[in-house]
Short mmCIF file of C-alpha atoms in Angstrom, two decimals:
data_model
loop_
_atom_site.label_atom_id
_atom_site.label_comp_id
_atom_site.label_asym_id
_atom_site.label_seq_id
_atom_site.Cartn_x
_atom_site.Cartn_y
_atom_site.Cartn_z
CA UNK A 1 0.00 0.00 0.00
CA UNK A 2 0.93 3.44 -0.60
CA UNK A 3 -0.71 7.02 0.18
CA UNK A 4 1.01 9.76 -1.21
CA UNK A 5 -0.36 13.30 -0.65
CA UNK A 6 1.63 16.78 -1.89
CA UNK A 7 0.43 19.39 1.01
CA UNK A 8 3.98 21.02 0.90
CA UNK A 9 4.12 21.22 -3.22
CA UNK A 10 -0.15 22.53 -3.21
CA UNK A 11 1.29 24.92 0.05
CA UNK A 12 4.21 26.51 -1.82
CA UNK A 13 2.37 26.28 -5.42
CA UNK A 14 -0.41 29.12 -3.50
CA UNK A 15 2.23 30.92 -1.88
CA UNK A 16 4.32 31.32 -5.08
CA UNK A 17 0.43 32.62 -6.73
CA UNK A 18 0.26 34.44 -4.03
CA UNK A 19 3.79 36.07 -4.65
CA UNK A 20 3.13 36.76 -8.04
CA UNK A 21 0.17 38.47 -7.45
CA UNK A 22 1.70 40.62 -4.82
CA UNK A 23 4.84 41.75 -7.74
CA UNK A 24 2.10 42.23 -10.13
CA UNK A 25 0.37 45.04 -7.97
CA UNK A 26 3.79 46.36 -6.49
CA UNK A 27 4.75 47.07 -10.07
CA UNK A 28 1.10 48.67 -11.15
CA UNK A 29 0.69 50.10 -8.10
CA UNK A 30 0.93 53.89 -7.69
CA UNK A 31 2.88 55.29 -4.92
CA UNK A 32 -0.51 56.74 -3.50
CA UNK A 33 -1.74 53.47 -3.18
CA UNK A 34 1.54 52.22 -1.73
CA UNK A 35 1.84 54.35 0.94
CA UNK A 36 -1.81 53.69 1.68
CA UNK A 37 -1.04 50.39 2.14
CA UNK A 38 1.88 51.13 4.05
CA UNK A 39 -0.08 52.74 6.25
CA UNK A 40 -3.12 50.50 6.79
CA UNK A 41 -0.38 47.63 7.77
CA UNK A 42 1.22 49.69 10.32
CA UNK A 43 -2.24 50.41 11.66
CA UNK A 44 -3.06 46.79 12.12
CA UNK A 45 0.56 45.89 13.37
CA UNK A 46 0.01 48.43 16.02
CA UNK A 47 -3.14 46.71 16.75
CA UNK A 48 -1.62 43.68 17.00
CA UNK A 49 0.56 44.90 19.93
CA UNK A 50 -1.82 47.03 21.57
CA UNK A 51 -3.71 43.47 22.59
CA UNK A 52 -1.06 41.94 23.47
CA UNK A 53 0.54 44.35 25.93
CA UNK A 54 -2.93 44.66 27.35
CA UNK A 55 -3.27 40.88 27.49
CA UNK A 56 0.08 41.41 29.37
CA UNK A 57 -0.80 43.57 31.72
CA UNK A 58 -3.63 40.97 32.80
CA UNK A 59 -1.44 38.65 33.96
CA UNK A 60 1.96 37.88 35.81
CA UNK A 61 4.61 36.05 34.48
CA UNK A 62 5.60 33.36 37.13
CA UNK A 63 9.24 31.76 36.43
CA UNK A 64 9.27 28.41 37.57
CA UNK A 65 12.73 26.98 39.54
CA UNK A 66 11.57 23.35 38.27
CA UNK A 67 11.87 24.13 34.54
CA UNK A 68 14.63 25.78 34.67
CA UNK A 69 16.83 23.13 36.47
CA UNK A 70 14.93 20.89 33.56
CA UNK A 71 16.41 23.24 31.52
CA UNK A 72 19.96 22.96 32.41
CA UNK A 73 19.72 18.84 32.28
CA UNK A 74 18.09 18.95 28.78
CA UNK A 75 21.01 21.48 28.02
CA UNK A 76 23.85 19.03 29.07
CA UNK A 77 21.79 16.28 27.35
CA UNK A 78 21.96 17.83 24.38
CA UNK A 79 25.42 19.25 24.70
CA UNK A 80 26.36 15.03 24.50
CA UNK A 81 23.80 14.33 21.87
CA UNK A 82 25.68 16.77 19.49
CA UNK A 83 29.29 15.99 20.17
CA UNK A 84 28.07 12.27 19.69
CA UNK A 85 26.10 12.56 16.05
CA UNK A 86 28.26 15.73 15.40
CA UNK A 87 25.87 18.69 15.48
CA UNK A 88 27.39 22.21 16.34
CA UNK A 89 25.43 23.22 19.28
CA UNK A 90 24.14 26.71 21.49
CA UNK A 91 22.41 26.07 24.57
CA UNK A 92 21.49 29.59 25.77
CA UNK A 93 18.69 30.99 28.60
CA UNK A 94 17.02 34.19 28.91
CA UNK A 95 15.23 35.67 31.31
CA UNK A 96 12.18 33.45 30.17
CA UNK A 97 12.71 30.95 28.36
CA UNK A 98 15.67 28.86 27.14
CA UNK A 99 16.69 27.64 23.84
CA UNK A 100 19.02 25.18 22.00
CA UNK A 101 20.50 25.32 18.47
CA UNK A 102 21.48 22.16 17.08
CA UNK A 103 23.45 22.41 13.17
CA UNK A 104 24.39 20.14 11.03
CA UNK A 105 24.25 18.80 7.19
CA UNK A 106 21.94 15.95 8.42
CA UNK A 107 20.36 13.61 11.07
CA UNK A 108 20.16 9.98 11.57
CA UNK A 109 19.35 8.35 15.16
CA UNK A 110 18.54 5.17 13.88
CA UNK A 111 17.77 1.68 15.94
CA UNK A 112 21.89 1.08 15.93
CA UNK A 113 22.58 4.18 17.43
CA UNK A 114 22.88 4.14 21.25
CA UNK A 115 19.75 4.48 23.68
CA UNK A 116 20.50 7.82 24.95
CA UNK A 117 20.38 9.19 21.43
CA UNK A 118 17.45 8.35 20.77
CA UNK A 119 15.77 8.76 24.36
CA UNK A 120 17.54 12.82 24.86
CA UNK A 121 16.67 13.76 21.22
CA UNK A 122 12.84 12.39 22.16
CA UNK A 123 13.12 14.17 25.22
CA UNK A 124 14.53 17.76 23.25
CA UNK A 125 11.47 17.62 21.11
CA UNK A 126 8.48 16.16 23.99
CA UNK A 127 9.57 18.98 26.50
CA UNK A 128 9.85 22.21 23.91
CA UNK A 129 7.18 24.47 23.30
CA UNK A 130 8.13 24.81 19.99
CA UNK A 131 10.51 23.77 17.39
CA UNK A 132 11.82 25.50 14.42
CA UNK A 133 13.50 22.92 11.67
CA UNK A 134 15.12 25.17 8.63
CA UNK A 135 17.74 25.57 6.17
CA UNK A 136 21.17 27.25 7.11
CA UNK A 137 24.52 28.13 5.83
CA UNK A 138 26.09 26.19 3.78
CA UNK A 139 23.78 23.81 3.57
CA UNK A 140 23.16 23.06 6.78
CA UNK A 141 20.06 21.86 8.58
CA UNK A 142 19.00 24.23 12.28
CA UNK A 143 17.10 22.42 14.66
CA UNK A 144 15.85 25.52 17.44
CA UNK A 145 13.71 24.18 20.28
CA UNK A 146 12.40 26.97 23.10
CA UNK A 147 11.87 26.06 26.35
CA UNK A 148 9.55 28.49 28.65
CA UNK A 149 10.77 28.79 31.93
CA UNK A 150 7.39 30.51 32.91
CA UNK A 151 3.15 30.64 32.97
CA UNK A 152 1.32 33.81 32.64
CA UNK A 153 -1.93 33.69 35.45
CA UNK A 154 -4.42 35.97 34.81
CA UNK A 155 -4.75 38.97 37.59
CA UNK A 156 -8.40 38.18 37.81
CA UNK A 157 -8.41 34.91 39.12
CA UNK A 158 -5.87 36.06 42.36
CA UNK A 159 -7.89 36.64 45.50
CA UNK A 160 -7.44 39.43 48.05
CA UNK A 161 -5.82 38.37 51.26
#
């Protein structure tokens, strides 16, 4: 048996119409209408983060000591991981949230490769909030995985004491 569906070629074949329909107004467009444009999407953008600095200021932002120390064991783990397939790696933290950038040409944890690699990779991806998977230099491959050290609780939901 074999299913075979094309999401990413139907995806970019839309985006690429969508592209050329965006050149083909850019170059018939008059500088009027440009700027009005402009103008309308910095409107919206300011929108944008008008909610969410007033969604913001609804809540706190409560760092939790757990996930960071989780943090710093996922960041040795992955510290081995990459020295072991080789990947160049950055395991950096910021005030909020923590993040590591594995690089290299290609993957493979396969069934031969030892336990851990397949376990601590598993355990990268499970435990990130989100993971970013894209083209770098040279044709390299960036794996970026964020880990929130935080939870927002709303202000209205905290009770007087």
């Amino acid at each position: 048996m074999r299913i075979e569906k094309k999401y990413y070629t139907e995806e970019t074949r839309l985006w690429r119409k969508a592209e050329e329909k965006e050149q083909r107004w850019e170059k018939s467009a008059t500088e009027g209408e440009k700027a009005q444009r402009d103008l309308l999407s910095h409107i919206e953008a300011e929108k944008i983060i008008n909610k969410m600095q007033e969604a913001q200021k609804d809540s706190y932002q409560i760092i939790y000591r757990q996930r960071v120390e989780r943090f710093k064991i996922l960041g040795e783990k992955a510290l081995v991981l990459a020295e072991q397939a080789p990947m160049d790696i950055i395991v950096e933290t910021e005030t909020l949230f923590g993040r590591i950038v594995m690089t290299a040409d290609s993957l493979m944890i396969m069934e031969s490769s030892p336990v851990f690699m397949r376990t601590d990779f598993a355990a990268l991806i499970e435990e990130s909030e989100s993971i970013s998977v894209l083209p770098a230099a040279d044709g390299m491959i960036e794996f970026t995985f964020i880990y929130p050290f935080y939870t927002e609780i709303r202000k209205e939901y905290q009770t007087q004491s």
